[in-house]
mmCIF file of C-alpha atoms and ligand atoms in Angstrom:
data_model
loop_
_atom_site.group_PDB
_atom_site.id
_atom_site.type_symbol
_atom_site.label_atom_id
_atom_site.label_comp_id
_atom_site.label_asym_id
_atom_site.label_seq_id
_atom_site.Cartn_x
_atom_site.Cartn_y
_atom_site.Cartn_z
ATOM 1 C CA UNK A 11 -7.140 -66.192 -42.427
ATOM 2 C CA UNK A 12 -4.666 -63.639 -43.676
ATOM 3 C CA UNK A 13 -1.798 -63.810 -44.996
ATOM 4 C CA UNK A 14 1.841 -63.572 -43.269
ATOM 5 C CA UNK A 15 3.146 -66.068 -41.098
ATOM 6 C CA UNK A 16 1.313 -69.320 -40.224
ATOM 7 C CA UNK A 17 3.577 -70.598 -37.296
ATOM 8 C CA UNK A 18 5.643 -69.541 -34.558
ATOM 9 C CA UNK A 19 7.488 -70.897 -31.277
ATOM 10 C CA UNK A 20 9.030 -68.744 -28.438
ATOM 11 C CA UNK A 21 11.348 -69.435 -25.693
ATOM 12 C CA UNK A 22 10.117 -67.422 -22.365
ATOM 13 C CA UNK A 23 12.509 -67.575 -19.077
ATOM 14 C CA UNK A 24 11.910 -68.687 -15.761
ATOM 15 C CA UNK A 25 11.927 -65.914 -13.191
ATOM 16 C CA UNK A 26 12.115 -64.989 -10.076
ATOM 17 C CA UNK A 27 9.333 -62.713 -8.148
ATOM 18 C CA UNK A 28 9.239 -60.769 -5.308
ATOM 19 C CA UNK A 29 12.835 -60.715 -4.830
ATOM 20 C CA UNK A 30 12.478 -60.530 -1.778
ATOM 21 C CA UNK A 31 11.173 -57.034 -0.516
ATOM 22 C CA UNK A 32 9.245 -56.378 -3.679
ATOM 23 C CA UNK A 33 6.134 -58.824 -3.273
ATOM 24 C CA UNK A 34 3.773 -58.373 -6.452
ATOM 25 C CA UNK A 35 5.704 -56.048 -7.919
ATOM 26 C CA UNK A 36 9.925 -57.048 -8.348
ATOM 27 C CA UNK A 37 11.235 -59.457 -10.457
ATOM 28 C CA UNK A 38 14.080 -60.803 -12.605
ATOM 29 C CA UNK A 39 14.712 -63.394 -15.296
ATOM 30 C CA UNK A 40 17.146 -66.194 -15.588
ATOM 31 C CA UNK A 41 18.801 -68.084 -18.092
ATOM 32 C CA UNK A 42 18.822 -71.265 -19.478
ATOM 33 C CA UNK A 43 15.567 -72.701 -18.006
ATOM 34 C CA UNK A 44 12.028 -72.065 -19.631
ATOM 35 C CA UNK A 45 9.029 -72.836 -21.838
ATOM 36 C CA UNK A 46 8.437 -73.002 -25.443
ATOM 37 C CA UNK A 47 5.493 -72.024 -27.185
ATOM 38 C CA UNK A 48 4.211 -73.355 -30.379
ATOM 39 C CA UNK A 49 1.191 -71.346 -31.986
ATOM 40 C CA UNK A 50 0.022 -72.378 -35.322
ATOM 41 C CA UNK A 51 -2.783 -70.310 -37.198
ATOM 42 C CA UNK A 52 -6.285 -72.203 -37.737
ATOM 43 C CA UNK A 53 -9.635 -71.046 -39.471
ATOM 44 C CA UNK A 54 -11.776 -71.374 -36.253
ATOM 45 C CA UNK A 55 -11.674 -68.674 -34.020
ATOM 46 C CA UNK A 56 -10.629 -70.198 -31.242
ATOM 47 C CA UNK A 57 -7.965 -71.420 -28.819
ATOM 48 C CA UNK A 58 -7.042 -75.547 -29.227
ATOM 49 C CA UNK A 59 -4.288 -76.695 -26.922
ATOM 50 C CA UNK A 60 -2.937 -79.962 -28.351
ATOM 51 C CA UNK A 61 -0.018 -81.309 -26.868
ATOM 52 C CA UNK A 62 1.509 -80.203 -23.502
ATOM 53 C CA UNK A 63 4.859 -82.118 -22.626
ATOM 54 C CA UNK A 64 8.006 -81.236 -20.657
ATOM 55 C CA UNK A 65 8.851 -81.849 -17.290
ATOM 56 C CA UNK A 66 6.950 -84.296 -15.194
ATOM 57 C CA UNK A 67 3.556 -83.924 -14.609
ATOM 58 C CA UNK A 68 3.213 -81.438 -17.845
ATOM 59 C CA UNK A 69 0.403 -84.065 -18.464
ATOM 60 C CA UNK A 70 -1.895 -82.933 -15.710
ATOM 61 C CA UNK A 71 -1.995 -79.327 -17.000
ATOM 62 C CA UNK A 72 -5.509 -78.784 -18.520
ATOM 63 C CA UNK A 73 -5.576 -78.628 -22.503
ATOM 64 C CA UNK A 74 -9.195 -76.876 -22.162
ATOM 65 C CA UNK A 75 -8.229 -73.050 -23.045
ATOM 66 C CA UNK A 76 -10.348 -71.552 -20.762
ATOM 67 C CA UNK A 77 -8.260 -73.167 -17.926
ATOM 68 C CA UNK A 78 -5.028 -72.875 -19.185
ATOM 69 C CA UNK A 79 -2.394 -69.978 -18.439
ATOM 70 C CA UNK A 80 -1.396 -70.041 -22.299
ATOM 71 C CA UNK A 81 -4.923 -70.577 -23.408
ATOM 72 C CA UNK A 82 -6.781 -67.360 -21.585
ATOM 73 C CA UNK A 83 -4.356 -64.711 -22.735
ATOM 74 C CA UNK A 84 -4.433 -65.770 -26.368
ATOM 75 C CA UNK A 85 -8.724 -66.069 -26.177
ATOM 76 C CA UNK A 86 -8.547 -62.792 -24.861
ATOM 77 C CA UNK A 87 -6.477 -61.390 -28.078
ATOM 78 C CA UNK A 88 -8.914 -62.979 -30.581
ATOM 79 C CA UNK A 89 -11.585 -61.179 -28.890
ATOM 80 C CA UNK A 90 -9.250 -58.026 -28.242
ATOM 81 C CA UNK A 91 -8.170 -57.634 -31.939
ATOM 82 C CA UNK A 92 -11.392 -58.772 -33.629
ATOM 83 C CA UNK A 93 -8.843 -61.410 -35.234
ATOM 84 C CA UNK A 94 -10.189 -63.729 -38.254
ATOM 85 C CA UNK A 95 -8.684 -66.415 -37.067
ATOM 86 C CA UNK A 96 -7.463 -68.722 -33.904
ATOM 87 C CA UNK A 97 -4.471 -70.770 -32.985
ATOM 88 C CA UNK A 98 -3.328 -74.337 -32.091
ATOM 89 C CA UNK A 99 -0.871 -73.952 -29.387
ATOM 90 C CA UNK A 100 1.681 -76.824 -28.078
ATOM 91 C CA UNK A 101 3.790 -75.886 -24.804
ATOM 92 C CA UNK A 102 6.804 -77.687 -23.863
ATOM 93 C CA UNK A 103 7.259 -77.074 -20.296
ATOM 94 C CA UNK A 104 11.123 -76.546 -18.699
ATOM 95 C CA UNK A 105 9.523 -75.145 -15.883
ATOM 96 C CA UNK A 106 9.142 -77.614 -13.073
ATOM 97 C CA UNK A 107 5.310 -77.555 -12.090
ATOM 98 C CA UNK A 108 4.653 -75.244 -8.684
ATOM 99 C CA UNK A 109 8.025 -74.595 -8.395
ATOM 100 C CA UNK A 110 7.833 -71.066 -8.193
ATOM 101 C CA UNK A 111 10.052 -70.184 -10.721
ATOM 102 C CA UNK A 112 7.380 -68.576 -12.897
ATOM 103 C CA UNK A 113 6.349 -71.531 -14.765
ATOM 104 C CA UNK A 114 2.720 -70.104 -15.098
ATOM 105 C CA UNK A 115 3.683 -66.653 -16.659
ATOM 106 C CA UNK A 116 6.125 -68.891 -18.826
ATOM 107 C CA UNK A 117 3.397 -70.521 -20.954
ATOM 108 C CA UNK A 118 0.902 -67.482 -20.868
ATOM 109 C CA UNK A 119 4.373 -64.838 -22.203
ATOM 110 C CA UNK A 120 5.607 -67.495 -24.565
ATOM 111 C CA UNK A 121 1.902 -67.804 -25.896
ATOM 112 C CA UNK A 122 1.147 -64.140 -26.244
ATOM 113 C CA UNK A 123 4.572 -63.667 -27.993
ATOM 114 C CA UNK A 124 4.364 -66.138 -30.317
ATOM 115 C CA UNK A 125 0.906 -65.580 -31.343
ATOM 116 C CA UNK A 126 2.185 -61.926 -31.904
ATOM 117 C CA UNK A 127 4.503 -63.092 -34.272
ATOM 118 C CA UNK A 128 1.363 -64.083 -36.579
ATOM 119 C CA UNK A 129 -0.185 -60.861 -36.333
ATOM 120 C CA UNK A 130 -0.176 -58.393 -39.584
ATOM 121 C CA UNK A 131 -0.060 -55.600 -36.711
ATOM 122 C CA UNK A 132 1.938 -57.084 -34.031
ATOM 123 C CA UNK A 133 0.417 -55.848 -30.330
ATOM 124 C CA UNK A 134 2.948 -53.565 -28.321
ATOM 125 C CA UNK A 135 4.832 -55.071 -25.364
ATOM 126 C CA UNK A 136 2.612 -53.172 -22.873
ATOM 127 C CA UNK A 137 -0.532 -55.017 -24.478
ATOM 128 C CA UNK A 138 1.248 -58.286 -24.811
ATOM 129 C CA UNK A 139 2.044 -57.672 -20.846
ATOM 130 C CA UNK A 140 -1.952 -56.864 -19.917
ATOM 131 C CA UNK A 141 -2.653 -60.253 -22.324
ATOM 132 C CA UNK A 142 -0.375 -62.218 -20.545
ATOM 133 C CA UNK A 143 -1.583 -61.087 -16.976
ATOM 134 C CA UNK A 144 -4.851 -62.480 -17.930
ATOM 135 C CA UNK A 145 -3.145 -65.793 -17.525
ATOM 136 C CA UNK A 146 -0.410 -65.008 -14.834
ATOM 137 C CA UNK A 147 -4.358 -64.484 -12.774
ATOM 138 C CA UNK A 148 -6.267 -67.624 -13.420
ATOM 139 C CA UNK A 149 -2.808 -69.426 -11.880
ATOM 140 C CA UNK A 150 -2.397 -67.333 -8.602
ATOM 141 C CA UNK A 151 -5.882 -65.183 -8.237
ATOM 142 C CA UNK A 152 -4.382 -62.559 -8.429
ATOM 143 C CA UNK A 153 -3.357 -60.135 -10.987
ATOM 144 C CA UNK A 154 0.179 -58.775 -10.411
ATOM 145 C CA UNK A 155 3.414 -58.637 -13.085
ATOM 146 C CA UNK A 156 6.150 -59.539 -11.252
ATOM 147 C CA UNK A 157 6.892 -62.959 -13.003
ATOM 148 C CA UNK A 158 5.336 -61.657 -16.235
ATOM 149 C CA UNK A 159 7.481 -58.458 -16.841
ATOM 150 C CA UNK A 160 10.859 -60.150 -16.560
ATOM 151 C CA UNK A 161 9.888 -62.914 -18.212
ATOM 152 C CA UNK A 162 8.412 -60.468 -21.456
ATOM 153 C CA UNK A 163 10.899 -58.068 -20.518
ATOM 154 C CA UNK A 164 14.229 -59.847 -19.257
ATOM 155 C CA UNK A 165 16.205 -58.245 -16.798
ATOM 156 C CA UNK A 166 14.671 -56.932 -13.389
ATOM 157 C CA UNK A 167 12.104 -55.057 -13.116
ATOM 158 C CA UNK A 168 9.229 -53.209 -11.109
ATOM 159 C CA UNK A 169 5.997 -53.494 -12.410
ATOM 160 C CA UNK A 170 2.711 -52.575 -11.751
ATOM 161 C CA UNK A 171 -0.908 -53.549 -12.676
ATOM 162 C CA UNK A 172 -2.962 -50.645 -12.198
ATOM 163 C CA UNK A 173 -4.488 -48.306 -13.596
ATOM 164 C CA UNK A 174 -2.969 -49.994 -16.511
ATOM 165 C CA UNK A 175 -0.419 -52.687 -16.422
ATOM 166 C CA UNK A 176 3.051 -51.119 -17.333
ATOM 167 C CA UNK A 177 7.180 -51.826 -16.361
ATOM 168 C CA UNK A 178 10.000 -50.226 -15.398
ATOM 169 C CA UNK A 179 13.399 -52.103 -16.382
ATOM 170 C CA UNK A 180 16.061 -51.668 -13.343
ATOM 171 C CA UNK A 181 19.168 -51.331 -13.775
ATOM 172 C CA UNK A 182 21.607 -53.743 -12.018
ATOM 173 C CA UNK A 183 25.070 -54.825 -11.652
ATOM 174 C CA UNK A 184 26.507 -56.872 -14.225
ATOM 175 C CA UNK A 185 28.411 -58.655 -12.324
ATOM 176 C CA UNK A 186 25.521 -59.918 -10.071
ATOM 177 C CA UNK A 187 24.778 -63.446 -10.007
ATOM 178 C CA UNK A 188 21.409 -65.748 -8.843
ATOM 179 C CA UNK A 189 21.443 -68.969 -7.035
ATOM 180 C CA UNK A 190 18.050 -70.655 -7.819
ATOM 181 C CA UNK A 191 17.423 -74.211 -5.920
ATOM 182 C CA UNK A 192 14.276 -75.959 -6.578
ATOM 183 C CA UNK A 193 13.989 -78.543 -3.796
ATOM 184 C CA UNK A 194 11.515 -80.430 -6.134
ATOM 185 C CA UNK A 195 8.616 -80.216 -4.119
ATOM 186 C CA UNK A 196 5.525 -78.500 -5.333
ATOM 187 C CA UNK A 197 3.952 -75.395 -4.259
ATOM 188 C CA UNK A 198 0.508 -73.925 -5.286
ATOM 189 C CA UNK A 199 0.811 -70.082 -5.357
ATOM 190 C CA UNK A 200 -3.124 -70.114 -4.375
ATOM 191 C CA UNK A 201 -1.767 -71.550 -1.234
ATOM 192 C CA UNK A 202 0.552 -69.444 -0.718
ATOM 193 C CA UNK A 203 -1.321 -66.465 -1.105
ATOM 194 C CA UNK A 204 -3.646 -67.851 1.396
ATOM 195 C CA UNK A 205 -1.686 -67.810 4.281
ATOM 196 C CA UNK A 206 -0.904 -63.750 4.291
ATOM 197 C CA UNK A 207 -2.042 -61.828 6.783
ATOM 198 C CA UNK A 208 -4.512 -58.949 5.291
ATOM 199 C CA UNK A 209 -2.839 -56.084 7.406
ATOM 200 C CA UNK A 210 0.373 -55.676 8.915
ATOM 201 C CA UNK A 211 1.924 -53.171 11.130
ATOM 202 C CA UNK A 212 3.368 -49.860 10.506
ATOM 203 C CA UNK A 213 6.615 -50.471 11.988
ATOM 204 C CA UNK A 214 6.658 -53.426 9.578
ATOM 205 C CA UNK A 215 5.566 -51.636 6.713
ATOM 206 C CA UNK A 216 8.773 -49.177 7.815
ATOM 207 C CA UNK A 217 10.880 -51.434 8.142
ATOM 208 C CA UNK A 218 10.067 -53.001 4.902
ATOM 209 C CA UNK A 219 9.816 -50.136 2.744
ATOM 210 C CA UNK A 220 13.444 -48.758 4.005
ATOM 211 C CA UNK A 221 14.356 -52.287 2.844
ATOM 212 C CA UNK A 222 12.852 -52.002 -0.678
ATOM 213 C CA UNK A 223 14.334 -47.965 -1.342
ATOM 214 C CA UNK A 224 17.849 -49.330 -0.122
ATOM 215 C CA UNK A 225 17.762 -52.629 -2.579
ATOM 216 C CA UNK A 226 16.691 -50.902 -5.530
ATOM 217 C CA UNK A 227 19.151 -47.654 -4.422
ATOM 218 C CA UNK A 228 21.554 -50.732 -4.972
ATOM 219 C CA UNK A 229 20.338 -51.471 -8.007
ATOM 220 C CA UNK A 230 20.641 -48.659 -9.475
ATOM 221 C CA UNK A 231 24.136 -47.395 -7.748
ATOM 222 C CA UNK A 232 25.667 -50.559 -8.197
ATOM 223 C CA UNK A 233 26.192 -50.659 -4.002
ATOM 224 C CA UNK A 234 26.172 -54.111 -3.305
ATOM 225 C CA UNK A 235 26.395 -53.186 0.663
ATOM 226 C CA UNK A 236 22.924 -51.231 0.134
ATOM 227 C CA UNK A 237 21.754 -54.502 -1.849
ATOM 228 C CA UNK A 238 22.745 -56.789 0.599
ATOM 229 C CA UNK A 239 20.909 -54.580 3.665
ATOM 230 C CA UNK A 240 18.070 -54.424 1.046
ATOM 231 C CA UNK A 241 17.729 -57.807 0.612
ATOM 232 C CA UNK A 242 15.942 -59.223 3.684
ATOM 233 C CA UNK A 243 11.860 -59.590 3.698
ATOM 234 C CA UNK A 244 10.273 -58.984 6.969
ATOM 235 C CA UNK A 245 6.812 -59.172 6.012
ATOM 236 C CA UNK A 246 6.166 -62.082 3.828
ATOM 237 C CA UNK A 247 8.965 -64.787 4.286
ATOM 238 C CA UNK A 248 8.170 -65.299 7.763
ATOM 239 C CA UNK A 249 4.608 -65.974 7.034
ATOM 240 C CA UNK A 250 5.408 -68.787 4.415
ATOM 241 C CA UNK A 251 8.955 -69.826 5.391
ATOM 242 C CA UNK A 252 6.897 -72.984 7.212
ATOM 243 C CA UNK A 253 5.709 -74.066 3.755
ATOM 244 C CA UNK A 254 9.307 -75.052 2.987
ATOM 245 C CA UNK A 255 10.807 -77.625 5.054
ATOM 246 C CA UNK A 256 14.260 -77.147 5.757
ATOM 247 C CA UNK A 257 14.065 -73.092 4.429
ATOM 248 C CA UNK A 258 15.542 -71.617 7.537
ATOM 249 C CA UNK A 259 18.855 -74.141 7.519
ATOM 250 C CA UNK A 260 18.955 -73.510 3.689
ATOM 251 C CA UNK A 261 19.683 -69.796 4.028
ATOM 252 C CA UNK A 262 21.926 -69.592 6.871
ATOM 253 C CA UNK A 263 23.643 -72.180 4.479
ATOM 254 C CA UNK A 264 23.645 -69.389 1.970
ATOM 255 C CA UNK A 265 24.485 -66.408 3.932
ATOM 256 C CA UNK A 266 27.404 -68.474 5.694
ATOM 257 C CA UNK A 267 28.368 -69.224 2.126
ATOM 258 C CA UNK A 268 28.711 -65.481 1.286
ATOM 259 C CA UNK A 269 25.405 -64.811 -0.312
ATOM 260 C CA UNK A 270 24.520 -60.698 0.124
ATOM 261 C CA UNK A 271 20.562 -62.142 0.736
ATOM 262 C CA UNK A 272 18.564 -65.308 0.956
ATOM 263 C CA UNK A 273 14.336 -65.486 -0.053
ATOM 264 C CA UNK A 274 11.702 -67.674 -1.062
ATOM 265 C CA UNK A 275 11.654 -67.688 -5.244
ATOM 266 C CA UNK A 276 8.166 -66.120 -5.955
ATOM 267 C CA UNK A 277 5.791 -67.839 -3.952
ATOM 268 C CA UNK A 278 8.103 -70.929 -3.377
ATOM 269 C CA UNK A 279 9.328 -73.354 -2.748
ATOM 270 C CA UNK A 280 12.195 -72.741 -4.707
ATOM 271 C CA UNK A 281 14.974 -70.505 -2.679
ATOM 272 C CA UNK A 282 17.406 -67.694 -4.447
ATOM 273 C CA UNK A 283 20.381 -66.007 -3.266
ATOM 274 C CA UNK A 284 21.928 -62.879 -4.554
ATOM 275 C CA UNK A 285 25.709 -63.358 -5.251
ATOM 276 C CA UNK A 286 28.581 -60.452 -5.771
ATOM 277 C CA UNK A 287 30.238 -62.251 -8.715
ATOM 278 C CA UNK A 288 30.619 -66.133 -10.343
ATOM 279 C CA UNK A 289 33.274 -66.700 -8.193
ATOM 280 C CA UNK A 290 30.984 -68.267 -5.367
ATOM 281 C CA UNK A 291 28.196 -68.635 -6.828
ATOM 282 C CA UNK A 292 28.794 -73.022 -7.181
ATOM 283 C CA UNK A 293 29.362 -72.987 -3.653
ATOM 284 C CA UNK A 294 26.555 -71.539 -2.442
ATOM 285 C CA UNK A 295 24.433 -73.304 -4.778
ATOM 286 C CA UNK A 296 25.646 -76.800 -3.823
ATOM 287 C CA UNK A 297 25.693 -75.488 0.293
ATOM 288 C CA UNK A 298 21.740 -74.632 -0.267
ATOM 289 C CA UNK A 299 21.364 -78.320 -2.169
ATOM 290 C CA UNK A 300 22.536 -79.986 0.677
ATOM 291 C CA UNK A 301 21.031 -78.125 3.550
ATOM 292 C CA UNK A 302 17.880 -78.732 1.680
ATOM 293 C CA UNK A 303 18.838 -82.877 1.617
ATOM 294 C CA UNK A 304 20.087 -82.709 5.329
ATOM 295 C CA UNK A 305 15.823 -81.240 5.060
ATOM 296 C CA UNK A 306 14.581 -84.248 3.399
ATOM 297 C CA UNK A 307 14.693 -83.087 -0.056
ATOM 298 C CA UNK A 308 16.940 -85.235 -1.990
ATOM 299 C CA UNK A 309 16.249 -84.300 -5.252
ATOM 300 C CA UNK A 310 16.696 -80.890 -5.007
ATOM 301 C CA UNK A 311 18.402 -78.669 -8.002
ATOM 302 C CA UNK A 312 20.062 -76.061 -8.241
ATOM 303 C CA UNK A 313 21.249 -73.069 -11.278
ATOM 304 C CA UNK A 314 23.712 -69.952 -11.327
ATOM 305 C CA UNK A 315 22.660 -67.281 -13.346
ATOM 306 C CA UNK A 316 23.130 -63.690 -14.475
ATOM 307 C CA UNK A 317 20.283 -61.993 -14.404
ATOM 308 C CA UNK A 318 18.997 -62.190 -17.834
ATOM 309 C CA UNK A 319 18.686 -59.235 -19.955
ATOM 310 C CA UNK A 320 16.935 -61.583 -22.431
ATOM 311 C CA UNK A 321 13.047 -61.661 -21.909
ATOM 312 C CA UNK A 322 10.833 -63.931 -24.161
ATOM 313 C CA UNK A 323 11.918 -64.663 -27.644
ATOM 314 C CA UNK A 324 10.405 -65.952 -30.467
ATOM 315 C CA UNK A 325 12.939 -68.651 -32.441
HETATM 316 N N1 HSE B 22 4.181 -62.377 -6.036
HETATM 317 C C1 HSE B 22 3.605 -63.673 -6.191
HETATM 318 C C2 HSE B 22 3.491 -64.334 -4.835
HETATM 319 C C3 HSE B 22 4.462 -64.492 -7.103
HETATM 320 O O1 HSE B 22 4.499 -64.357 -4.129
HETATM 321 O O2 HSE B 22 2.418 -64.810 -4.491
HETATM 322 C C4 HSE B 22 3.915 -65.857 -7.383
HETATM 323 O O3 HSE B 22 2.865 -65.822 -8.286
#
């Protein structure tokens, strides 16, 4: 082993993907709620996941690297950098299991970035990002960045995978806020992927992509009318809104609360809303909790957030 540090831990956010009209490719992070990564240098050159603890159910995530979200992306940069040495990793989960609130890209970003830190010649973001994907796949089947890039990156972006994996940051409007509620039932993104249709029509795909130009034309102008007639998904809520009980009531709670827009969080079930300003925000977060308990989900929770300009960190 060289030299240099032996040990590192970083915090990576929870996120949001899709954001509604961007499926695979928009995102955002959060604040407040994540993982943390341990990685500790060892001789062998391999990955050994030790201890994996956190929010309920932390336990039934597999140790064995090869299956893990963490594990994969940092077996990948042993082999990648020829490195002399391997790593002991411990996650501490904040993100509640198939919650879709990026709890998979979590563990693989905090891994990568920690591991990083131990590096004589750290990796650039834009490898870290192609590492971390490795991981983000083996949870969904899919490669695509659009939990991974906020969550290396912060902020929102728009990312894409191919040719090569690489992120553009948004701008948006500082004053924006999130509402994130988790209802606290679990949702595998394998699933979820399942039930989309292959094709879909061209006056969908219009109607969609008008949709996507206006939201991020909102973005970027700070026009929170264009954001709020951006911020409506045609094309995949409708085929997964059945996976959520009690997701239609739950947005007309939020749009009759004032939120600009309404969507399934990633690939669900969590729900967020857009918000002009704090000043609502509580209110349409509690109005969501309890159209989702009116649903049958009683322990559902809920956060308020800017959208976080703060991607992973190491501590
Ligand atoms: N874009 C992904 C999906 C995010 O909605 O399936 C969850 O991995």
């Amino acid at each position: 082993m060289s030299g240099g540090r032996a040990q590192a831990t970083a915090f990576a956010p929870a996120t949001v993907a899709n954001v509604a009209v961007g499926f695979d490719i928009l995102g955002f992070a959060i604040d407040g709620v994540g993982d943390r990564v341990t990685v500790k240098k060892i001789p062998e050159k391999t990955v050994r996941i030790t201890r994996i603890t956190g929010v309920p159910g932390a336990n039934e995530i597999p140790c064995d690297a090869i299956t893990n979200t963490g594990g994969v992306p940092l077996l990948n940069m042993i082999e990648r950098c020829q490195l002399g040495f391997g790593f002991e990793v411990t996650i501490e989960k904040g993100i509640t299991l198939g919650s879709g609130m990026g709890g998979s890209a979590a563990s693989a970003v905090g891994a990568v970035v920690a591991a990083n830190a131990l590096l004589d010649q750290p990796l650039s973001r834009e490898i870290l990002l192609d590492l971390a994907l490795d991981g983000e796949a083996l949870a969904s089947g899919a490669r695509h960045a659009d939990n991974i890039a906020p969550c290396l990156y912060g902020g929102m972006t728009l990312s894409e995978v191919s040719p090569v994996a690489s992120v553009i940051e948004l701008p948006f409007p500082r004053d924006l806020r999130v509402v994130v509620v988790n209802p606290g039932s679990r949702l595998d993104t394998k699933q979820a992927r399942g039930v989309l249709k292959r094709e879909i029509e061209l006056k969908t795909h219009i109607a969609q992509s008008r949709r996507l130009a206006m939201f991020i034309a909102g973005l970027c102008e700070s026009n929170y009318e264009w954001i709020k007639r951006g911020c409506e998904d045609v094309v995949i809520e409708p085929q997964r809104a059945h996976l959520i009980p009690g997701f239609a009531a739950v947005k007309k709670s939020a749009l009759g609360a004032g939120a600009l827009g309404c969507s399934i969080s990633g690939a669900g079930p969590s729900v967020f809303a857009l918000v002009q300003g704090a000043k609502t925000a509580d209110t349409i977060r509690d109005a969501m909790i309890r159209a989702f308990a009116e649903s049958g989900s009683i322990s559902a929770q809920g956060w308020v957030s800017e959208i976080s300009s703060r991607g992973a960190i190491v501590l």
